[in-house]
PDB file of C-alpha atoms in Angstrom:
ATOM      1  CA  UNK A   1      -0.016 -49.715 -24.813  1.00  0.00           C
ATOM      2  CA  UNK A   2       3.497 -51.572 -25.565  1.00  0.00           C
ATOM      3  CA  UNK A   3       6.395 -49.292 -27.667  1.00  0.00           C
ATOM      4  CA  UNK A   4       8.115 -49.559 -30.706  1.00  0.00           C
ATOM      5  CA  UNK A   5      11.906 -48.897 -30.553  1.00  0.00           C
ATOM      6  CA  UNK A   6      14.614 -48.586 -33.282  1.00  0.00           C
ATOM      7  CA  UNK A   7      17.812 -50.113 -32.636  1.00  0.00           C
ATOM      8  CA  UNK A   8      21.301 -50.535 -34.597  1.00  0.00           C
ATOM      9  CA  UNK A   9      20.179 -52.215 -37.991  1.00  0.00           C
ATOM     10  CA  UNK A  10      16.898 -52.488 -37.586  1.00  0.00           C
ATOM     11  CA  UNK A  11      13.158 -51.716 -35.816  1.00  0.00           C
ATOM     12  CA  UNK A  12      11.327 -53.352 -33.025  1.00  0.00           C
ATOM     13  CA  UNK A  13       7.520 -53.208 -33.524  1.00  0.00           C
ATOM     14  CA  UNK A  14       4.748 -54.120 -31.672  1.00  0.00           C
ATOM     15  CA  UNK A  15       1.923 -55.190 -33.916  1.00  0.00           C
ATOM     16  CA  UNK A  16      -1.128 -54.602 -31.689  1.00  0.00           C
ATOM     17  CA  UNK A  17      -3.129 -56.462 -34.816  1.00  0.00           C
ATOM     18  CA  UNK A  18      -1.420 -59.821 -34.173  1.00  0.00           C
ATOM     19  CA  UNK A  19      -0.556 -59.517 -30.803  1.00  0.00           C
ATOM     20  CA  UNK A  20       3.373 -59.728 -31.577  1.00  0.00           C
ATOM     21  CA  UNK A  21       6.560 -57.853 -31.346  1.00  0.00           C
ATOM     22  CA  UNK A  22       8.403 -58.013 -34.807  1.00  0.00           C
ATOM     23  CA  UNK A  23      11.987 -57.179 -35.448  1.00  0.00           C
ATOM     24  CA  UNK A  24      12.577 -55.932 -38.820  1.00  0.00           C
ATOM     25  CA  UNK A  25      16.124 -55.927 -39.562  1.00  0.00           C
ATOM     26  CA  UNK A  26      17.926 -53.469 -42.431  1.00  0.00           C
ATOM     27  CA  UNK A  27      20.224 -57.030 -43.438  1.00  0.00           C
ATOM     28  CA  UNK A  28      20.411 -60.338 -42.434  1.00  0.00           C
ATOM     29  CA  UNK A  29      20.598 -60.687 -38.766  1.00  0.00           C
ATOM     30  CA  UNK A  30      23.993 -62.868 -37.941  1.00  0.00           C
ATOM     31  CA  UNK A  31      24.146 -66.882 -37.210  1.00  0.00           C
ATOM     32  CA  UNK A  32      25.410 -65.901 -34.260  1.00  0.00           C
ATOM     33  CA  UNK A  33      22.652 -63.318 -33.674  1.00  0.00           C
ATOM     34  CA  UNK A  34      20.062 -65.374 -35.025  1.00  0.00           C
ATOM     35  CA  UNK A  35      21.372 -68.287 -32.060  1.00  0.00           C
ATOM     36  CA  UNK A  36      20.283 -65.228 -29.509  1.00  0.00           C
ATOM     37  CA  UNK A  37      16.901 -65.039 -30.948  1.00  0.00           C
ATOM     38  CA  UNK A  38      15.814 -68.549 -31.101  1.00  0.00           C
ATOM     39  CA  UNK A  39      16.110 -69.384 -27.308  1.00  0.00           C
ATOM     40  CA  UNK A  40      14.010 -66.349 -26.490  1.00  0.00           C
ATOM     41  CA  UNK A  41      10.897 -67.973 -28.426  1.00  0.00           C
ATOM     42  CA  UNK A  42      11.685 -65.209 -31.606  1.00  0.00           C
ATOM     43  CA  UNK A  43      10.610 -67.442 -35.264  1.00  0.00           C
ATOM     44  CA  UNK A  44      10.949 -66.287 -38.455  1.00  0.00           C
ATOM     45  CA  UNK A  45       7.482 -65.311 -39.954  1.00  0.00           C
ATOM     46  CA  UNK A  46       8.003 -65.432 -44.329  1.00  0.00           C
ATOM     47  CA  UNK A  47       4.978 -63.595 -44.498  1.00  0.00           C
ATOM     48  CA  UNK A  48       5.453 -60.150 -42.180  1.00  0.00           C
ATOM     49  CA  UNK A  49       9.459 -60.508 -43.265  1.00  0.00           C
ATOM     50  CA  UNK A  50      10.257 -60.366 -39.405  1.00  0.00           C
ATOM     51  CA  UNK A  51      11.266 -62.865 -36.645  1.00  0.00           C
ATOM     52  CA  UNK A  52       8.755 -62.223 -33.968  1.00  0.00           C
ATOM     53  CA  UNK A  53       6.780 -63.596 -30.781  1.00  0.00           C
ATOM     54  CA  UNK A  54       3.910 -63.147 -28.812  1.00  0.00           C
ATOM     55  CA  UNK A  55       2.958 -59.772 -27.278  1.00  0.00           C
ATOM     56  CA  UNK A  56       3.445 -60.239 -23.685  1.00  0.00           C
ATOM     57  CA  UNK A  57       5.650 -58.292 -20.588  1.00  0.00           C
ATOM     58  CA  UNK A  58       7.919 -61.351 -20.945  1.00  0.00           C
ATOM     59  CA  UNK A  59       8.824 -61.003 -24.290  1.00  0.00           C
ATOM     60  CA  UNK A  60      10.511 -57.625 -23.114  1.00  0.00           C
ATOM     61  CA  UNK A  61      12.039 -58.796 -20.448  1.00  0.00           C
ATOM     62  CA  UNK A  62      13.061 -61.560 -22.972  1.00  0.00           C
ATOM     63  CA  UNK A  63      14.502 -58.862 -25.104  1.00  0.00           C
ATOM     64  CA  UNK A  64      16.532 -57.413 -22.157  1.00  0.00           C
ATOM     65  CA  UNK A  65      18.864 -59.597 -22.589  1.00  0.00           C
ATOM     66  CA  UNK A  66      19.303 -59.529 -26.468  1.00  0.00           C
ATOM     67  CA  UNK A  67      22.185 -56.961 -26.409  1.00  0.00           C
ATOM     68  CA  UNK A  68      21.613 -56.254 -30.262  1.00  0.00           C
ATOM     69  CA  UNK A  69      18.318 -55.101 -30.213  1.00  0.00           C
ATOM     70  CA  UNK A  70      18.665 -52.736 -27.642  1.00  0.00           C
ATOM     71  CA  UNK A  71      17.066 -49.270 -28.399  1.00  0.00           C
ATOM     72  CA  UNK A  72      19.486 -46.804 -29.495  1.00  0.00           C
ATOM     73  CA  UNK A  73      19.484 -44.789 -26.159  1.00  0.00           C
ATOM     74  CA  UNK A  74      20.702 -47.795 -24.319  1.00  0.00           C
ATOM     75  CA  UNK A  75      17.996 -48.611 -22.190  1.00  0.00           C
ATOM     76  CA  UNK A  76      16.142 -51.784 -22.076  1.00  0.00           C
ATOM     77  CA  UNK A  77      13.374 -52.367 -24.061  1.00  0.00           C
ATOM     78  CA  UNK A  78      10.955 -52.936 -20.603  1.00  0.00           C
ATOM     79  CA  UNK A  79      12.124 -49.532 -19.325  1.00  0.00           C
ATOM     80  CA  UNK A  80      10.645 -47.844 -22.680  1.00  0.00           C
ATOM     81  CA  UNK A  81       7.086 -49.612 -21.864  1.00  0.00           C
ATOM     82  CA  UNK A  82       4.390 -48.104 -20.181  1.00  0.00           C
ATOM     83  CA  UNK A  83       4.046 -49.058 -16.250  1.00  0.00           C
ATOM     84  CA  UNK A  84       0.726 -51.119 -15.599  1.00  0.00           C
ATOM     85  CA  UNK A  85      -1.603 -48.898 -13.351  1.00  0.00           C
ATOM     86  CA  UNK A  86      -1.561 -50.013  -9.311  1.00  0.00           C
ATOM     87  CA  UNK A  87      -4.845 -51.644  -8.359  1.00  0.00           C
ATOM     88  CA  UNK A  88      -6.029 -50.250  -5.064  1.00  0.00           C
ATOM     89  CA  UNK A  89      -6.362 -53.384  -2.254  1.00  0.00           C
ATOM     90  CA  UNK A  90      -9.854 -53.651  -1.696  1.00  0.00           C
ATOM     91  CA  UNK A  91     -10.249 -52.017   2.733  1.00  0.00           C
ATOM     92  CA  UNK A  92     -10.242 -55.029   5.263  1.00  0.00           C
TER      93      UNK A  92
END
């Protein structure tokens, strides 16, 4: 399963229900902030008060790049996500 993070000013959560990863933020995220978000496919939903996307690997390697919503450790948000298990390749 995918992992929350907090970062400066806000949380990242991953809402399992609706198959998205919301940013809550404490204030108003910045235009200029808000110019990093849009390109990355991140709307503003009125009724969860969040801008958020589609649960998917790519939306953390989306948020990778998205210095301000780093977790507060540093690391990217893909590192703090679970590995997908290795299939086995079937004998030949």
């Amino acid at each position: 399963l995918f992992r929350s993070w907090h970062f400066e000013g806000g949380e990242a959560v991953v809402n399992l229900a609706n198959n998205r990863l919301q940013l809550m933020f404490d204030e108003k995220p910045t235009q200029e902030n808000l110019a990093k978000l849009k390109p990355d496919g991140f709307k503003w939903a009125p009724k969860a008060k969040a801008w958020q996307r589609q649960l998917t690997h790519k939306t953390f390697d989306a948020c990778n790049k998205i210095d301000f919503i780093k977790p507060k450790d540093g690391r990217n948000p893909s590192e703090l996500q679970p590995k997908a298990p290795k299939r086995n390749d079937p004998e030949r």
